[in-house]
Tab-separated table of C-alpha atoms and ligand atoms in Angstrom:
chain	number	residue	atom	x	y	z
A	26	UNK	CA	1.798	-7.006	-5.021
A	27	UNK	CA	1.072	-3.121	-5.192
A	28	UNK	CA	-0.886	-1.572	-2.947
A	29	UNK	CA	-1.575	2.290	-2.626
A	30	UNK	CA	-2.005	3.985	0.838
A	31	UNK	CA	-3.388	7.794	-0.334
A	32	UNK	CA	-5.166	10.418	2.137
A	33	UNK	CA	-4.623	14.118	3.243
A	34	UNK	CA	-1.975	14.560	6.287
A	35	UNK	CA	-1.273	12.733	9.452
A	36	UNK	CA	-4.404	10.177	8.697
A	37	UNK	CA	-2.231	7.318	10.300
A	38	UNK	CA	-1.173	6.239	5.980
A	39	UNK	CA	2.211	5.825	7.538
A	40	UNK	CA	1.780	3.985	10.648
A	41	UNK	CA	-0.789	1.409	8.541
A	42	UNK	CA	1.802	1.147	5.417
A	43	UNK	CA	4.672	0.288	8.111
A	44	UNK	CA	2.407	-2.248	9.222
A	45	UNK	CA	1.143	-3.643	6.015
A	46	UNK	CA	4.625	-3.553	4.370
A	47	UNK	CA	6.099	-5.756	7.605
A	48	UNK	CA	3.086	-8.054	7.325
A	49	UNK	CA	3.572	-8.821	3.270
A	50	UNK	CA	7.154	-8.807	3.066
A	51	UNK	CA	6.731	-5.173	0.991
A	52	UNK	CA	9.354	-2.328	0.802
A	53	UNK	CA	7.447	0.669	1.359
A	54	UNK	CA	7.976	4.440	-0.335
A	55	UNK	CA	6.503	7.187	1.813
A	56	UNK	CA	6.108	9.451	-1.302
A	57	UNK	CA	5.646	12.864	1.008
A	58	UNK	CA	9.986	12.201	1.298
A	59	UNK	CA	10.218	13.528	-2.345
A	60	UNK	CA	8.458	16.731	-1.504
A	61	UNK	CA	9.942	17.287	1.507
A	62	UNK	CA	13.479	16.471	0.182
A	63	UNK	CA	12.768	19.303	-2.285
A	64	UNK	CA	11.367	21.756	0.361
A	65	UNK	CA	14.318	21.119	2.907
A	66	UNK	CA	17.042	21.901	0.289
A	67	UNK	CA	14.868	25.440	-0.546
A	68	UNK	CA	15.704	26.265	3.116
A	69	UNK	CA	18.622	24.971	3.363
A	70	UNK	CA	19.931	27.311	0.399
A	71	UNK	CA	18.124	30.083	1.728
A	72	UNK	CA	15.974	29.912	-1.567
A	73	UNK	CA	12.509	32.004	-1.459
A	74	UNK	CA	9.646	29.168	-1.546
A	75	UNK	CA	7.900	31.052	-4.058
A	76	UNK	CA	10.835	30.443	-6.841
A	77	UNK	CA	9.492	28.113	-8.946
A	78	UNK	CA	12.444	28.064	-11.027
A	79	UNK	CA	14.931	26.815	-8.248
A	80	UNK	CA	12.124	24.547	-7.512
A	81	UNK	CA	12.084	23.311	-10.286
A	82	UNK	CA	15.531	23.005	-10.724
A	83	UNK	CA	16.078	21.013	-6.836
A	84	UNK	CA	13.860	18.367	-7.973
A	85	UNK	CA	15.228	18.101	-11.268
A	86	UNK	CA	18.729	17.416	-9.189
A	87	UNK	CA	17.545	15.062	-6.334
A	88	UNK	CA	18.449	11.512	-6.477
A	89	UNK	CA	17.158	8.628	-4.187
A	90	UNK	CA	20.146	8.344	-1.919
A	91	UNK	CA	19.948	13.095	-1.643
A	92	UNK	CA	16.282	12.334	-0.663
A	93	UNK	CA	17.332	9.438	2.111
A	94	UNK	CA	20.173	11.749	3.273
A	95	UNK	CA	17.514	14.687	3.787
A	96	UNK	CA	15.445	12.295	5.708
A	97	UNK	CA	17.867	12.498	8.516
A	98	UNK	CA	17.621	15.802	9.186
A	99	UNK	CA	15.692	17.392	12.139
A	100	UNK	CA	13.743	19.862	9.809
A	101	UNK	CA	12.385	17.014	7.383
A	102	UNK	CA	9.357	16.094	9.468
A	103	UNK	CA	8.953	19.296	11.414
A	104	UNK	CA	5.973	21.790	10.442
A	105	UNK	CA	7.850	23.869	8.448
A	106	UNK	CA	9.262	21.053	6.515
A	107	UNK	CA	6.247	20.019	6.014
A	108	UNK	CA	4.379	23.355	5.224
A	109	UNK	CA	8.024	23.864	2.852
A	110	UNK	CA	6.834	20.161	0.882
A	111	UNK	CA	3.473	21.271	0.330
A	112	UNK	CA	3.930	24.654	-1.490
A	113	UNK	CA	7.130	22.904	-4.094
A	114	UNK	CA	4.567	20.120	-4.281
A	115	UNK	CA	1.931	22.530	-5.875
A	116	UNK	CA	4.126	23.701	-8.809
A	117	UNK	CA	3.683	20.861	-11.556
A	118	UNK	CA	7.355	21.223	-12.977
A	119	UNK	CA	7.836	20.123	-9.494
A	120	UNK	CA	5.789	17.247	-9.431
A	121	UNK	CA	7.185	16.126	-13.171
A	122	UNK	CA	10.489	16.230	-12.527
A	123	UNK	CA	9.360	13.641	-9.227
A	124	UNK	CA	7.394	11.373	-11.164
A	125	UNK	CA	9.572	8.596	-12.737
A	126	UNK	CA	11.629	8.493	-9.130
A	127	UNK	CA	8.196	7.679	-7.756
A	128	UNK	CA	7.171	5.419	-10.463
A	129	UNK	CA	10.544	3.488	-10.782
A	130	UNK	CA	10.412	2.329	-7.631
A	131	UNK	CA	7.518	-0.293	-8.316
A	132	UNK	CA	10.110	-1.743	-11.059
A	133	UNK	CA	12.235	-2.433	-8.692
A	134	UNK	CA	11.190	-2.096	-5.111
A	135	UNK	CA	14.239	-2.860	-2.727
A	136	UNK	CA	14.243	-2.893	1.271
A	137	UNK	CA	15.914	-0.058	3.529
A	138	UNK	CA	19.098	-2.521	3.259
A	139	UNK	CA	19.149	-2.708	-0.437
A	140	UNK	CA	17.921	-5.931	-0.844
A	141	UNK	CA	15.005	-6.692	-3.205
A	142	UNK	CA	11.167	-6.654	-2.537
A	143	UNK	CA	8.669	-8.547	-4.368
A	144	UNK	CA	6.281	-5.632	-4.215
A	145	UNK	CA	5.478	-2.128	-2.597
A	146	UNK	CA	3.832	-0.507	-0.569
A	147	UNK	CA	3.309	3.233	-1.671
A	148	UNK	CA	2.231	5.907	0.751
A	149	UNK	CA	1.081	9.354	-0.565
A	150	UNK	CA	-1.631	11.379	-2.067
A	151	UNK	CA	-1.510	10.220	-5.772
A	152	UNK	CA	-0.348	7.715	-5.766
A	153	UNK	CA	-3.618	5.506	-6.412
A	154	UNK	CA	-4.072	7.494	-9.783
A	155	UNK	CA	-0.804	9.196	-10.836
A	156	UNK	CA	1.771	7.313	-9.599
A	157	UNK	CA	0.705	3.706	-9.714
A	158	UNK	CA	-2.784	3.419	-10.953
A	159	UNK	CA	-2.133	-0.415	-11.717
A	160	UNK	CA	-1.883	-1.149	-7.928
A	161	UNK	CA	-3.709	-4.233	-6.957
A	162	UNK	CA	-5.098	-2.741	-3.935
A	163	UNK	CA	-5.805	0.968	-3.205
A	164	UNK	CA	-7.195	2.841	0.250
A	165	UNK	CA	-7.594	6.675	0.789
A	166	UNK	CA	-7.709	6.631	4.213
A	167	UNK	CA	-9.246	10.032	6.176
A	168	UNK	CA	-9.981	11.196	9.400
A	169	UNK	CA	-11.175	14.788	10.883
A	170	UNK	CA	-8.628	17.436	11.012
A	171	UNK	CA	-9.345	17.975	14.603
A	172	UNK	CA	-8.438	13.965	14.747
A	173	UNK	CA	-5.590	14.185	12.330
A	174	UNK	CA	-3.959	16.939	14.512
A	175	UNK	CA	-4.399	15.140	17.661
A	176	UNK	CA	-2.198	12.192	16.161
A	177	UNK	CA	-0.098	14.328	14.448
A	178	UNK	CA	0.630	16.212	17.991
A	179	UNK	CA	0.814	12.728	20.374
A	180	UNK	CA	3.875	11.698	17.582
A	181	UNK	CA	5.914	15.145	17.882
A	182	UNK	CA	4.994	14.559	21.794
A	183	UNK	CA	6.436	11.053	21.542
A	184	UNK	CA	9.100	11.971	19.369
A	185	UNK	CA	10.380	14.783	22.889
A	186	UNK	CA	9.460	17.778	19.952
A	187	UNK	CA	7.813	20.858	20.717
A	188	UNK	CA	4.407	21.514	19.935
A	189	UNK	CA	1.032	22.961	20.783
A	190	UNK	CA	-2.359	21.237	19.816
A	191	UNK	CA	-3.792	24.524	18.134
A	192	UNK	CA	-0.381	25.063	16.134
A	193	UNK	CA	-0.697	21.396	14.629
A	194	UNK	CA	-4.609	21.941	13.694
A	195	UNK	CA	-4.094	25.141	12.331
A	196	UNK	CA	-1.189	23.639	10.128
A	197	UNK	CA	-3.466	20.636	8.969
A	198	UNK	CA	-6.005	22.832	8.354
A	199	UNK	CA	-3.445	24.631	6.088
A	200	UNK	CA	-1.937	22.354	4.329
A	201	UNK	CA	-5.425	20.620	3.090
A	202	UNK	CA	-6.201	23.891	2.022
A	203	UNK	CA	-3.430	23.751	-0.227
A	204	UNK	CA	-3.394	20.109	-0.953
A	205	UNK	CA	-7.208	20.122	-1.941
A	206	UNK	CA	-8.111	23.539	-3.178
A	207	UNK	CA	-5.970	23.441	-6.316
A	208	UNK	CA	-6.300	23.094	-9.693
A	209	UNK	CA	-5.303	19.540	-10.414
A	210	UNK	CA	-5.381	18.644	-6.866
A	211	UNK	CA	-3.451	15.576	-6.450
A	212	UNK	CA	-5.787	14.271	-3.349
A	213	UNK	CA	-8.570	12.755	-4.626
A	214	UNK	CA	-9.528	9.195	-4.451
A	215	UNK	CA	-9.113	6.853	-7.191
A	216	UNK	CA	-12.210	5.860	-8.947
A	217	UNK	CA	-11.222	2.304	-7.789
A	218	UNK	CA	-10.034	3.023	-4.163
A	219	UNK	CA	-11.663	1.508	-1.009
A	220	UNK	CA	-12.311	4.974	1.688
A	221	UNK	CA	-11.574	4.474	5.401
A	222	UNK	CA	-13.092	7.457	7.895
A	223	UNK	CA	-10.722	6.401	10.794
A	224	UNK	CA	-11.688	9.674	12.665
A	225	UNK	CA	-13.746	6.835	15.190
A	226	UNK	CA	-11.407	3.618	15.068
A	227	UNK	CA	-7.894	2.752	16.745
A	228	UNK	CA	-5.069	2.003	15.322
A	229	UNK	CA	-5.474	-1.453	15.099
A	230	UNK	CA	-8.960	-1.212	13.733
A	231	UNK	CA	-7.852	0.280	11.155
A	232	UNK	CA	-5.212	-2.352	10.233
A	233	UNK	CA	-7.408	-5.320	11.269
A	234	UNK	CA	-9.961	-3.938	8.440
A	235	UNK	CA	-7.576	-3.182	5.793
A	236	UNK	CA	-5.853	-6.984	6.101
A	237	UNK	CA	-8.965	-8.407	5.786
A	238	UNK	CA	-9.530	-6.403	2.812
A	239	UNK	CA	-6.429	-7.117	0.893
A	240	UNK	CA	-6.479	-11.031	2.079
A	241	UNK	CA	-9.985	-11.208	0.449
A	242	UNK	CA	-8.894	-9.538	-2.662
A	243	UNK	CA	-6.078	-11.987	-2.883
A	244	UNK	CA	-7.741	-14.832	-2.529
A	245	UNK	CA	-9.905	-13.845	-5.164
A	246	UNK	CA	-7.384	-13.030	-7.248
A	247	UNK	CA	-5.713	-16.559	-6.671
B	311	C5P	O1	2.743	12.973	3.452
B	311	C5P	P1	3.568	14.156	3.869
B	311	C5P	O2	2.941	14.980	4.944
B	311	C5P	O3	4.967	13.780	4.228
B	311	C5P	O4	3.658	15.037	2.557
B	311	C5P	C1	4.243	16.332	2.566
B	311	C5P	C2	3.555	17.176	1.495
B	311	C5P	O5	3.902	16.658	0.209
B	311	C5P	C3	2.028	17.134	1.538
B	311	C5P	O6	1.470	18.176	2.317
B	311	C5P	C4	1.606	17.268	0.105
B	311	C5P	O7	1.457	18.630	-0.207
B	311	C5P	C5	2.791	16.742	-0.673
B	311	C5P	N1	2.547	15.432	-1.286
B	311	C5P	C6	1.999	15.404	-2.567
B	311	C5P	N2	1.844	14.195	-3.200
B	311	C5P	C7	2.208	13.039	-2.606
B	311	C5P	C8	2.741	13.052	-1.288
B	311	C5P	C9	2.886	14.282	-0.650
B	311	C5P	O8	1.657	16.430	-3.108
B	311	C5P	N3	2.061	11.878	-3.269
């Protein structure tokens, strides 16, 4: 079983694909981890974001295990990482040389431990349409900004990080910007996705609706 998790940032996609992917025995691929891979090693190197080129040529390089490395790494799912991901993610040699990484991984989806998975779960922004548009089940799942901010702050607050409430909505508010107003946006819903507004409903809600949803489409599908 595929099943697509798309949606602009911090609408809960991870929490809920964590959730779904212990639930149906899924690995899970948190697609953002490419971008930010590629971002983190631009500051690493001391590379100016703007150089499409080295870019380019950092993606072209990165390997699954680089990628998990990264994802140790304090910076990977700070702001600036994050801000870092979404400006490499906007230049499409980027995004090409990320695509059969992304795409492989539904061929053979393994477990954190290396063992196999009989399916994925795949969290993202394309990843309904680009990446996997033969997923069995697909959600773009969306909330406020002023909501998305608000979760996005309680988890750095959780996590013992620093950070202010205004600084987090301001940097949503940014990176939709970039994310949406784009040519060839990647975050639009596929034609075939289901679209949760969780900006009123909990956590579980959310996860209560979306089992529901995939148990009836199983059923149906036998
Ligand atoms: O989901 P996450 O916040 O980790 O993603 C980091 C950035 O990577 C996003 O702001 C977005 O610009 C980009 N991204 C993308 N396509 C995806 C996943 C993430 O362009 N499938």
């Amino acid at each position: 079983m595929i099943i697509t998790v798309d949606g602009p940032a911090a609408a809960g996609k991870g929490t809920l694909s964590l959730q779904l992917a212990k639930k149906y025995g899924l690995a899970y691929f948190d697609t953002g981890m490419v971008y930010r891979a590629v971002g983190l090693l631009m500051l690493l190197n001391d590379r100016d974001l703007g150089d499409v080129a080295k870019a380019e040529e950092e993606a072209g390089n990165l390997s699954f295990v680089k990628m998990m490395e990264l994802s140790s790494n304090p910076e990977f799912r700070s702001s600036k990482g994050g801000q870092a991901a979404s400006i490499v993610s906007s230049y499409p040699g980027v995004r090409a040389k990320l695509l059969d990484m992304q795409k492989n991984f539904a061929k053979n989806p393994v477990f954190a431990d290396g063992s196999r998975a009989n399916g994925v779960i795949y969290d993202g922004r394309d990843t309904g349409t680009v990446i996997c548009p033969q997923a069995d089940v697909k959600f773009f799942v969306t909330a406020t900004p002023e909501v998305r901010a608000k979760r996005r702050y309680d988890e750095f607050v959780a996590k013992g990080m620093d950070a202010k409430y205004e600084d987090v909505l301001v940097d949503v508010k940014a990176r939709d910007d970039r994310d949406t107003n784009r040519k060839d946006s990647p975050m639009k819903p596929a034609d075939d996705a289901i679209i949760l507004d969780t900006t009123d409903m909990g956590i579980e809600d959310v996860y209560n609706k979306v089992v529901l949803i995939i148990d009836e489409k199983m059923a149906k599908a036998g």
